[in-house]
Amino acid sequence: MRRTLATVASAGGHPGPYELALDPHRSTLATATLVAQRSEAARIDALFVPDLLEFGAQGTIGAQEPLIFVAALSQVTSKAGLIATVSTTFHHPFNLARMFATLDHVSNGRAAWNLVTSSLGEQNFGAGALPSPEQRYARAAETVEVVNALWDSWRPGALREGPDGRAVLDPSLIEPIRHQGEFFSVEGPINIPPLPQRRPVLIQAGQSAAGIALGARHAEIVFTALPTLADARAFTGRIRAQAAAHGRTPGLPLIFSSFHATFGATEAEARRLVRERLEAIDYEKGRELVAGMLGGDIDLTEAKLDERLPESLLPDIGAINRRRGRAEIFSRLIREGRTLRELIQAAQDTGHWSVAGTPEQLADAVQERFDARVLDVLSLGGLADDVQHDFVVNGLLHELRRRGIVKGDYRGATLRDNLDLTPTP
């Protein structure tokens, strides 16, 4: 039977922590709780919390520590999965293994780790210069190997119920991992009992060549920016071919695509909302935003807004140390002949998939990718807003369920049950 489309709601976002900190009637957790409970009532599969590791990295917004945040949400939900974004660049695998194992226990099997390698924040960790992408991904790959080994260090039967109903521990079935690698030396075993899911669901964000290699080898789900159907087909074909070469199950990793939706009750209203958004752009600041998308070393101050950028401005992708995937997307847009104005407009969504229309039209866009088998997990945002919530739940989700694309209820108790994922041996 074909897998249905999974749905994930953002538990962070707007209003952000800064705005909420000034509002005596609301708190960040209260707003996230509203989103979480609305999501669970709508049978949305999981809640997603992103992360930022430096001030002003993505505008004047705040960022809460994701693991603590989703642990709090685990106590006001019972079915929705809990996805926390945590970097391998600035965290040790033994700590990561223990933190996510604990989250899996306190949530009764709903934990997921969105693994990132971090392109920002090194000045806050005493690490000197940011390591190259190759070094960051090599560290990430070793981190995953260590974390998985720690989660597996308790063999089946190590903890069981005795005749009197009390726990019986068999230390002979708990083994050290004795890992010695390029980045880490970890003896193990983990000092936390077996997890409800055995392993939390592993999600990985990154679409550069190194990111694709990591996702193909280890990720069960990849979170990625795919602005066009052609991009989605190319990316999915590439990563799944590499995954197949590793002997992985066909159809893995699942594709989790960002989805920046502008809803309108009518097509005309959706067009108006898009037009108003474009009219509100600060195009002078937008030059800096586009330069950042291209690696940060390009001066666009004198470029004409309505002229095409010369290909001589294209960066050397291999020399970029931050967000190579975004640089590849915007380099392609320059080759396609986009004007600077169009690039600035695209940068508002940082290269993500952006669609405007009625709920039915947005459902058409989602179904196109679903039918092309390049979309398995869909992001949904704005559920704290009453109007957006209505459009998402009573509009888009209702239509996708009517078409049989999204299931109508949870399948089981754990996130793995709901995503139909079996832990990789």
Short mmCIF file of N, CA and C in Angstrom, two decimals, residues 74-221:
data_model
loop_
_atom_site.label_atom_id
_atom_site.label_comp_id
_atom_site.label_asym_id
_atom_site.label_seq_id
_atom_site.Cartn_x
_atom_site.Cartn_y
_atom_site.Cartn_z
N SER A 74 5.70 17.85 25.07
CA SER A 74 5.34 16.44 25.24
C SER A 74 4.33 16.25 26.36
N GLN A 75 4.27 17.19 27.28
CA GLN A 75 3.38 17.06 28.43
C GLN A 75 1.98 17.62 28.16
N VAL A 76 1.80 18.28 27.03
CA VAL A 76 0.47 18.80 26.69
C VAL A 76 -0.07 18.15 25.43
N THR A 77 0.61 17.10 24.96
CA THR A 77 0.18 16.32 23.80
C THR A 77 0.34 14.83 24.14
N SER A 78 -0.26 13.98 23.32
CA SER A 78 -0.13 12.54 23.56
C SER A 78 0.11 11.74 22.28
N LYS A 79 -0.06 12.36 21.12
CA LYS A 79 0.06 11.62 19.85
C LYS A 79 1.08 12.24 18.89
N ALA A 80 1.14 13.55 18.82
CA ALA A 80 1.99 14.22 17.82
C ALA A 80 3.46 13.98 18.11
N GLY A 81 4.23 13.69 17.06
CA GLY A 81 5.67 13.57 17.20
C GLY A 81 6.31 14.89 17.55
N LEU A 82 7.54 14.84 18.03
CA LEU A 82 8.24 16.03 18.53
C LEU A 82 9.62 16.09 17.90
N ILE A 83 9.80 17.02 16.96
CA ILE A 83 11.03 17.13 16.19
C ILE A 83 11.86 18.30 16.71
N ALA A 84 13.03 18.02 17.24
CA ALA A 84 13.93 19.06 17.73
C ALA A 84 15.14 19.16 16.82
N THR A 85 15.49 20.38 16.44
CA THR A 85 16.67 20.63 15.60
C THR A 85 17.88 20.83 16.50
N VAL A 86 18.90 19.99 16.35
CA VAL A 86 20.10 20.08 17.16
C VAL A 86 21.33 19.82 16.29
N SER A 87 22.35 20.64 16.47
CA SER A 87 23.55 20.61 15.64
C SER A 87 24.54 19.54 16.10
N THR A 88 25.15 18.87 15.13
CA THR A 88 26.27 17.96 15.44
C THR A 88 27.59 18.71 15.51
N THR A 89 27.63 19.93 14.98
CA THR A 89 28.89 20.69 14.95
C THR A 89 29.30 21.13 16.35
N PHE A 90 28.33 21.40 17.21
CA PHE A 90 28.64 21.96 18.53
C PHE A 90 28.15 21.10 19.69
N HIS A 91 27.82 19.84 19.43
CA HIS A 91 27.37 18.95 20.49
C HIS A 91 28.09 17.62 20.42
N HIS A 92 28.27 17.00 21.58
CA HIS A 92 28.96 15.72 21.67
C HIS A 92 27.96 14.57 21.51
N PRO A 93 28.31 13.49 20.83
CA PRO A 93 27.33 12.43 20.58
C PRO A 93 26.81 11.73 21.83
N PHE A 94 27.62 11.60 22.88
CA PHE A 94 27.10 10.95 24.09
C PHE A 94 25.98 11.78 24.70
N ASN A 95 26.17 13.10 24.74
CA ASN A 95 25.11 13.97 25.25
C ASN A 95 23.88 13.93 24.35
N LEU A 96 24.09 13.94 23.02
CA LEU A 96 22.97 13.88 22.10
C LEU A 96 22.18 12.60 22.29
N ALA A 97 22.88 11.48 22.43
CA ALA A 97 22.21 10.20 22.61
C ALA A 97 21.36 10.21 23.87
N ARG A 98 21.89 10.74 24.96
CA ARG A 98 21.15 10.77 26.23
C ARG A 98 19.97 11.73 26.16
N MET A 99 20.15 12.89 25.55
CA MET A 99 19.07 13.87 25.51
C MET A 99 17.89 13.35 24.68
N PHE A 100 18.18 12.81 23.50
CA PHE A 100 17.07 12.32 22.68
C PHE A 100 16.48 11.03 23.23
N ALA A 101 17.29 10.20 23.90
CA ALA A 101 16.73 9.02 24.56
C ALA A 101 15.77 9.44 25.66
N THR A 102 16.14 10.47 26.42
CA THR A 102 15.26 10.97 27.47
C THR A 102 13.98 11.53 26.88
N LEU A 103 14.10 12.30 25.78
CA LEU A 103 12.91 12.84 25.13
C LEU A 103 12.00 11.70 24.65
N ASP A 104 12.58 10.64 24.14
CA ASP A 104 11.75 9.53 23.68
C ASP A 104 11.00 8.89 24.85
N HIS A 105 11.66 8.80 26.01
CA HIS A 105 10.99 8.25 27.19
C HIS A 105 9.89 9.18 27.70
N VAL A 106 10.20 10.47 27.88
CA VAL A 106 9.19 11.36 28.48
C VAL A 106 8.00 11.59 27.54
N SER A 107 8.19 11.34 26.24
CA SER A 107 7.09 11.51 25.28
C SER A 107 6.44 10.17 24.91
N ASN A 108 6.90 9.08 25.51
CA ASN A 108 6.37 7.75 25.20
C ASN A 108 6.52 7.40 23.72
N GLY A 109 7.72 7.69 23.20
CA GLY A 109 8.05 7.23 21.85
C GLY A 109 7.68 8.18 20.73
N ARG A 110 7.83 9.48 20.97
CA ARG A 110 7.46 10.44 19.92
C ARG A 110 8.60 11.34 19.50
N ALA A 111 9.85 10.98 19.84
CA ALA A 111 10.99 11.86 19.59
C ALA A 111 11.53 11.72 18.18
N ALA A 112 11.99 12.85 17.63
CA ALA A 112 12.69 12.87 16.35
C ALA A 112 13.78 13.92 16.42
N TRP A 113 14.90 13.63 15.80
CA TRP A 113 16.05 14.53 15.78
C TRP A 113 16.23 15.07 14.37
N ASN A 114 16.11 16.39 14.21
CA ASN A 114 16.46 17.04 12.95
C ASN A 114 17.93 17.44 13.03
N LEU A 115 18.77 16.64 12.41
CA LEU A 115 20.22 16.83 12.47
C LEU A 115 20.65 17.92 11.50
N VAL A 116 21.37 18.91 12.01
CA VAL A 116 21.96 19.95 11.18
C VAL A 116 23.44 20.07 11.49
N THR A 117 24.20 20.63 10.55
CA THR A 117 25.64 20.78 10.77
C THR A 117 26.05 22.20 11.09
N SER A 118 25.11 23.13 11.08
CA SER A 118 25.33 24.54 11.48
C SER A 118 26.26 25.30 10.56
N SER A 119 25.71 26.36 9.97
CA SER A 119 26.52 27.28 9.17
C SER A 119 26.73 28.60 9.89
N LEU A 120 26.25 28.70 11.13
CA LEU A 120 26.35 29.92 11.92
C LEU A 120 26.60 29.56 13.37
N GLY A 121 27.15 30.52 14.12
CA GLY A 121 27.20 30.39 15.57
C GLY A 121 28.51 29.95 16.16
N GLU A 122 29.54 29.75 15.32
CA GLU A 122 30.80 29.21 15.86
C GLU A 122 31.44 30.12 16.90
N GLN A 123 31.19 31.44 16.81
CA GLN A 123 31.80 32.36 17.76
C GLN A 123 31.25 32.21 19.16
N ASN A 124 30.15 31.49 19.30
CA ASN A 124 29.55 31.29 20.61
C ASN A 124 29.96 29.99 21.29
N PHE A 125 30.81 29.20 20.63
CA PHE A 125 31.20 27.92 21.18
C PHE A 125 32.72 27.77 21.34
N GLY A 126 33.44 28.87 21.17
CA GLY A 126 34.88 28.82 21.36
C GLY A 126 35.59 27.90 20.39
N ALA A 127 35.01 27.73 19.22
CA ALA A 127 35.54 26.76 18.27
C ALA A 127 36.44 27.38 17.22
N GLY A 128 36.71 28.67 17.32
CA GLY A 128 37.51 29.32 16.28
C GLY A 128 36.71 29.44 15.00
N ALA A 129 37.41 29.33 13.88
CA ALA A 129 36.74 29.44 12.58
C ALA A 129 35.80 28.26 12.37
N LEU A 130 34.72 28.51 11.64
CA LEU A 130 33.79 27.44 11.31
C LEU A 130 34.49 26.39 10.46
N PRO A 131 34.44 25.11 10.83
CA PRO A 131 35.06 24.08 10.00
C PRO A 131 34.44 24.06 8.60
N SER A 132 35.15 23.51 7.64
CA SER A 132 34.64 23.41 6.28
C SER A 132 33.42 22.50 6.25
N PRO A 133 32.58 22.62 5.20
CA PRO A 133 31.44 21.70 5.11
C PRO A 133 31.86 20.24 5.13
N GLU A 134 32.98 19.93 4.49
CA GLU A 134 33.44 18.54 4.49
C GLU A 134 33.75 18.06 5.90
N GLN A 135 34.40 18.92 6.69
CA GLN A 135 34.70 18.54 8.08
C GLN A 135 33.43 18.44 8.91
N ARG A 136 32.49 19.39 8.71
CA ARG A 136 31.25 19.37 9.48
C ARG A 136 30.44 18.10 9.19
N TYR A 137 30.39 17.72 7.91
CA TYR A 137 29.63 16.53 7.57
C TYR A 137 30.34 15.25 7.98
N ALA A 138 31.67 15.24 7.97
CA ALA A 138 32.41 14.08 8.47
C ALA A 138 32.14 13.90 9.96
N ARG A 139 32.15 15.00 10.70
CA ARG A 139 31.83 14.94 12.13
C ARG A 139 30.39 14.47 12.34
N ALA A 140 29.47 14.98 11.49
CA ALA A 140 28.07 14.58 11.61
C ALA A 140 27.90 13.09 11.38
N ALA A 141 28.56 12.55 10.35
CA ALA A 141 28.45 11.13 10.05
C ALA A 141 28.96 10.29 11.22
N GLU A 142 30.09 10.69 11.80
CA GLU A 142 30.61 9.94 12.94
C GLU A 142 29.68 10.08 14.15
N THR A 143 29.11 11.26 14.32
CA THR A 143 28.17 11.47 15.42
C THR A 143 26.98 10.51 15.31
N VAL A 144 26.42 10.39 14.12
CA VAL A 144 25.28 9.49 13.93
C VAL A 144 25.67 8.05 14.24
N GLU A 145 26.83 7.64 13.79
CA GLU A 145 27.28 6.27 14.07
C GLU A 145 27.40 6.02 15.57
N VAL A 146 27.96 6.99 16.30
CA VAL A 146 28.13 6.84 17.74
C VAL A 146 26.77 6.84 18.44
N VAL A 147 25.91 7.77 18.08
CA VAL A 147 24.60 7.87 18.73
C VAL A 147 23.79 6.60 18.50
N ASN A 148 23.77 6.10 17.26
CA ASN A 148 23.03 4.86 16.99
C ASN A 148 23.61 3.69 17.77
N ALA A 149 24.94 3.62 17.85
CA ALA A 149 25.57 2.53 18.61
C ALA A 149 25.19 2.60 20.08
N LEU A 150 25.13 3.80 20.62
CA LEU A 150 24.74 3.96 22.02
C LEU A 150 23.28 3.55 22.24
N TRP A 151 22.39 3.97 21.34
CA TRP A 151 20.99 3.57 21.47
C TRP A 151 20.82 2.05 21.37
N ASP A 152 21.71 1.40 20.61
CA ASP A 152 21.63 -0.06 20.42
C ASP A 152 22.45 -0.84 21.44
N SER A 153 23.10 -0.13 22.39
CA SER A 153 24.04 -0.82 23.28
C SER A 153 23.34 -1.69 24.33
N TRP A 154 22.03 -1.53 24.48
CA TRP A 154 21.24 -2.44 25.31
C TRP A 154 20.58 -3.45 24.36
N ARG A 155 21.00 -4.70 24.42
CA ARG A 155 20.46 -5.72 23.54
C ARG A 155 19.08 -6.17 24.01
N PRO A 156 18.29 -6.76 23.10
CA PRO A 156 16.96 -7.23 23.51
C PRO A 156 17.03 -8.16 24.72
N GLY A 157 16.17 -7.94 25.68
CA GLY A 157 16.13 -8.75 26.88
C GLY A 157 16.99 -8.23 28.02
N ALA A 158 17.74 -7.16 27.77
CA ALA A 158 18.60 -6.61 28.83
C ALA A 158 17.76 -6.13 30.02
N LEU A 159 16.56 -5.64 29.73
CA LEU A 159 15.66 -5.19 30.80
C LEU A 159 14.32 -5.87 30.59
N ARG A 160 13.89 -6.63 31.56
CA ARG A 160 12.63 -7.34 31.41
C ARG A 160 11.91 -7.39 32.76
N GLU A 161 10.68 -7.81 32.70
CA GLU A 161 9.87 -7.91 33.90
C GLU A 161 10.05 -9.29 34.53
N GLY A 162 10.36 -9.32 35.83
CA GLY A 162 10.53 -10.58 36.54
C GLY A 162 9.22 -11.17 37.00
N PRO A 163 9.26 -12.37 37.60
CA PRO A 163 8.03 -13.05 38.06
C PRO A 163 7.23 -12.24 39.06
N ASP A 164 7.92 -11.39 39.83
CA ASP A 164 7.22 -10.59 40.83
C ASP A 164 6.76 -9.24 40.30
N GLY A 165 6.95 -9.04 38.98
CA GLY A 165 6.55 -7.77 38.37
C GLY A 165 7.59 -6.68 38.45
N ARG A 166 8.70 -6.93 39.13
CA ARG A 166 9.76 -5.93 39.23
C ARG A 166 10.73 -6.07 38.07
N ALA A 167 11.45 -4.97 37.79
CA ALA A 167 12.40 -4.97 36.68
C ALA A 167 13.59 -5.85 36.99
N VAL A 168 14.01 -6.62 35.98
CA VAL A 168 15.19 -7.46 36.08
C VAL A 168 16.19 -6.98 35.04
N LEU A 169 17.39 -6.65 35.47
CA LEU A 169 18.44 -6.14 34.58
C LEU A 169 19.48 -7.23 34.37
N ASP A 170 19.81 -7.50 33.11
CA ASP A 170 20.85 -8.47 32.77
C ASP A 170 22.05 -7.71 32.21
N PRO A 171 23.06 -7.40 33.04
CA PRO A 171 24.20 -6.60 32.59
C PRO A 171 24.98 -7.24 31.44
N SER A 172 24.88 -8.56 31.29
CA SER A 172 25.62 -9.21 30.21
C SER A 172 25.08 -8.83 28.84
N LEU A 173 23.87 -8.28 28.79
CA LEU A 173 23.28 -7.86 27.52
C LEU A 173 23.41 -6.36 27.28
N ILE A 174 24.22 -5.71 28.11
CA ILE A 174 24.49 -4.28 27.92
C ILE A 174 25.98 -4.14 27.62
N GLU A 175 26.30 -3.69 26.42
CA GLU A 175 27.67 -3.76 25.95
C GLU A 175 28.26 -2.38 25.69
N PRO A 176 29.53 -2.15 26.05
CA PRO A 176 30.21 -0.91 25.64
C PRO A 176 30.30 -0.84 24.13
N ILE A 177 30.40 0.35 23.59
CA ILE A 177 30.56 0.48 22.14
C ILE A 177 32.03 0.64 21.76
N ARG A 178 32.85 1.14 22.70
CA ARG A 178 34.30 1.29 22.50
C ARG A 178 34.63 1.95 21.16
N HIS A 179 34.03 3.10 20.95
CA HIS A 179 34.25 3.83 19.69
C HIS A 179 35.52 4.66 19.75
N GLN A 180 36.36 4.50 18.74
CA GLN A 180 37.55 5.33 18.56
C GLN A 180 37.53 5.86 17.13
N GLY A 181 37.30 7.16 16.95
CA GLY A 181 37.18 7.70 15.61
C GLY A 181 38.01 8.96 15.42
N GLU A 182 37.76 9.62 14.31
CA GLU A 182 38.51 10.83 13.98
C GLU A 182 38.18 11.95 14.95
N PHE A 183 36.93 12.04 15.37
CA PHE A 183 36.49 13.16 16.18
C PHE A 183 36.21 12.78 17.64
N PHE A 184 35.84 11.52 17.89
CA PHE A 184 35.35 11.16 19.22
C PHE A 184 35.93 9.84 19.70
N SER A 185 36.05 9.77 21.02
CA SER A 185 36.36 8.53 21.71
C SER A 185 35.27 8.32 22.75
N VAL A 186 34.45 7.29 22.57
CA VAL A 186 33.29 7.06 23.43
C VAL A 186 33.27 5.59 23.84
N GLU A 187 33.33 5.34 25.13
CA GLU A 187 33.35 3.97 25.63
C GLU A 187 31.95 3.37 25.64
N GLY A 188 30.95 4.10 26.16
CA GLY A 188 29.62 3.54 26.29
C GLY A 188 29.57 2.49 27.38
N PRO A 189 28.46 1.83 27.57
CA PRO A 189 27.18 1.99 26.86
C PRO A 189 26.43 3.22 27.36
N ILE A 190 25.29 3.49 26.77
CA ILE A 190 24.43 4.56 27.27
C ILE A 190 23.84 4.13 28.62
N ASN A 191 23.64 5.07 29.51
CA ASN A 191 23.12 4.74 30.85
C ASN A 191 21.63 5.05 30.97
N ILE A 192 20.90 4.80 29.88
CA ILE A 192 19.45 5.01 29.84
C ILE A 192 18.83 3.73 29.28
N PRO A 193 17.74 3.24 29.87
CA PRO A 193 17.12 1.99 29.41
C PRO A 193 16.69 2.06 27.95
N PRO A 194 16.36 0.92 27.34
CA PRO A 194 15.94 0.88 25.94
C PRO A 194 14.80 1.86 25.66
N LEU A 195 14.83 2.44 24.47
CA LEU A 195 13.88 3.50 24.11
C LEU A 195 12.56 2.92 23.61
N PRO A 196 11.46 3.62 23.82
CA PRO A 196 10.17 3.15 23.29
C PRO A 196 10.19 2.90 21.78
N GLN A 197 10.92 3.75 21.02
CA GLN A 197 11.01 3.57 19.57
C GLN A 197 12.27 2.80 19.15
N ARG A 198 13.05 2.37 20.11
CA ARG A 198 14.39 1.82 19.90
C ARG A 198 15.35 2.92 19.50
N ARG A 199 15.03 3.64 18.44
CA ARG A 199 15.77 4.84 18.06
C ARG A 199 14.78 5.94 17.72
N PRO A 200 15.01 7.20 18.16
CA PRO A 200 14.20 8.31 17.66
C PRO A 200 14.32 8.41 16.14
N VAL A 201 13.30 8.94 15.51
CA VAL A 201 13.32 9.13 14.06
C VAL A 201 14.43 10.12 13.71
N LEU A 202 15.23 9.80 12.69
CA LEU A 202 16.35 10.66 12.31
C LEU A 202 15.99 11.44 11.05
N ILE A 203 15.95 12.76 11.21
CA ILE A 203 15.71 13.69 10.11
C ILE A 203 17.00 14.47 9.90
N GLN A 204 17.33 14.77 8.66
CA GLN A 204 18.56 15.51 8.37
C GLN A 204 18.26 16.65 7.41
N ALA A 205 18.78 17.83 7.72
CA ALA A 205 18.56 19.00 6.88
C ALA A 205 19.85 19.37 6.17
N GLY A 206 19.82 19.43 4.86
CA GLY A 206 21.00 19.80 4.09
C GLY A 206 20.90 19.27 2.68
N GLN A 207 21.26 20.11 1.68
CA GLN A 207 21.10 19.67 0.30
C GLN A 207 22.33 19.93 -0.56
N SER A 208 23.45 20.26 0.05
CA SER A 208 24.70 20.31 -0.71
C SER A 208 25.12 18.88 -1.01
N ALA A 209 26.18 18.71 -1.78
CA ALA A 209 26.65 17.36 -2.11
C ALA A 209 26.97 16.58 -0.84
N ALA A 210 27.64 17.24 0.12
CA ALA A 210 27.98 16.55 1.37
C ALA A 210 26.72 16.24 2.17
N GLY A 211 25.74 17.14 2.14
CA GLY A 211 24.50 16.91 2.84
C GLY A 211 23.72 15.75 2.24
N ILE A 212 23.70 15.68 0.93
CA ILE A 212 23.02 14.57 0.26
C ILE A 212 23.68 13.24 0.61
N ALA A 213 25.01 13.22 0.64
CA ALA A 213 25.72 11.99 0.98
C ALA A 213 25.37 11.52 2.39
N LEU A 214 25.32 12.46 3.33
CA LEU A 214 24.97 12.10 4.71
C LEU A 214 23.53 11.61 4.80
N GLY A 215 22.61 12.34 4.16
CA GLY A 215 21.21 11.94 4.20
C GLY A 215 20.96 10.60 3.55
N ALA A 216 21.64 10.35 2.43
CA ALA A 216 21.46 9.07 1.73
C ALA A 216 21.92 7.91 2.58
N ARG A 217 22.95 8.12 3.38
CA ARG A 217 23.51 7.03 4.19
C ARG A 217 22.73 6.81 5.48
N HIS A 218 22.26 7.89 6.12
CA HIS A 218 21.75 7.74 7.48
C HIS A 218 20.31 8.21 7.69
N ALA A 219 19.85 9.23 6.98
CA ALA A 219 18.57 9.86 7.33
C ALA A 219 17.39 8.99 6.94
N GLU A 220 16.38 9.02 7.79
CA GLU A 220 15.09 8.41 7.43
C GLU A 220 14.20 9.43 6.72
N ILE A 221 14.40 10.69 7.03
CA ILE A 221 13.68 11.79 6.39
C ILE A 221 14.69 12.90 6.12
#
